[in-house]
């Protein structure tokens, strides 16, 4: 039997690859794994426990209804970061403003984490896959002080690590620290993540396109032409591509990462700047895509080079197999 590698063993073995190999980032990744297990457990109970399933009654900063599980996940991750000692502040899709942790230990933390605690939350009540997305930066404010907005508004190129957890038919944690992408599947019986997808690579080309086609008439001509190309016999496969849209970005991205494909959410009249958030969704997945050989743009510019000006900034998002993204951009 080949040896199983746990996430913890993998993180320790790779510690020397980190830009700041002091063990802090290793501990932070382990904190994330712990919060992921807690949330995974809550997600698995969602259909059983009435008080978890259903709307919380409040709205988040973007006017969207918050589901109870959104709040549960947000709190689980915040708790892990606040208690872990490596993080001085966080920003989350579910909170209006960023949070600077107040304790002396936290003020000495060298990292900030930006995250979407439960992406695809409209899918919770219908038993469809959802996920957590996270992005880790070194702080730029002085160690020992409170985290600042500037710590949060760094461009994606500055990320030191990023990842996601997909609560799907199994729970998988995928992350990068800038040295490739690896995936770990949770064995729920013993509560341990095991390396299941080493050195993930995104195929250069694919035959899956993921887009909310209800918005098709609002797409600009280049994108409409690309969708027609996907649906025609004129593409490299000689037959129409498959349309696959789960409506959970993490799940759509994960499938396309493995099989090859493209996910597109452009700016449309109902979401004039795009629907997805640069800091919590696009930057982390763009980092992973690029590390796996894929590409991520807003339709014109590389996502990782965009300088954010607001915490909840939205952008158009084209992400996936390199050749498909280039073609969709009209290159
Ligand atoms: P959320 O973070 O509020 O869940 O929103 C993000 C989601 C993505 O997961 C998904 O791809 C997209 O929004 C779906 O939007 P739409 O229903 O407009 O297609
Ligand atoms: Mg989201």
Short mmCIF file of C-alpha atoms and ligand atoms in Angstrom, two decimals, residues 64 93-94 116-121 131 133 249-250 275-277 280-281, ligand 2:
data_model
loop_
_atom_site.label_atom_id
_atom_site.label_comp_id
_atom_site.label_asym_id
_atom_site.label_seq_id
_atom_site.Cartn_x
_atom_site.Cartn_y
_atom_site.Cartn_z
CA UNK A 64 -28.14 39.86 -0.39
CA UNK A 93 -17.64 38.98 1.87
CA UNK A 94 -20.18 38.79 4.69
CA UNK A 116 -15.72 34.30 1.00
CA UNK A 117 -16.89 32.01 3.81
CA UNK A 118 -19.61 30.28 1.79
CA UNK A 119 -19.65 30.85 -1.92
CA UNK A 120 -22.67 29.77 -3.92
CA UNK A 121 -24.89 30.23 -0.90
CA UNK A 131 -17.41 26.33 -1.03
CA UNK A 133 -12.48 30.73 -0.93
CA UNK A 249 -18.17 29.39 -8.65
CA UNK A 250 -15.98 27.07 -6.58
CA UNK A 275 -21.02 39.94 -10.21
CA UNK A 276 -17.96 38.42 -8.58
CA UNK A 277 -15.75 40.07 -5.99
CA UNK A 280 -12.70 37.30 -2.07
CA UNK A 281 -13.38 35.27 -5.21
MG1 LIG B 2 -19.19 34.19 -3.38
#
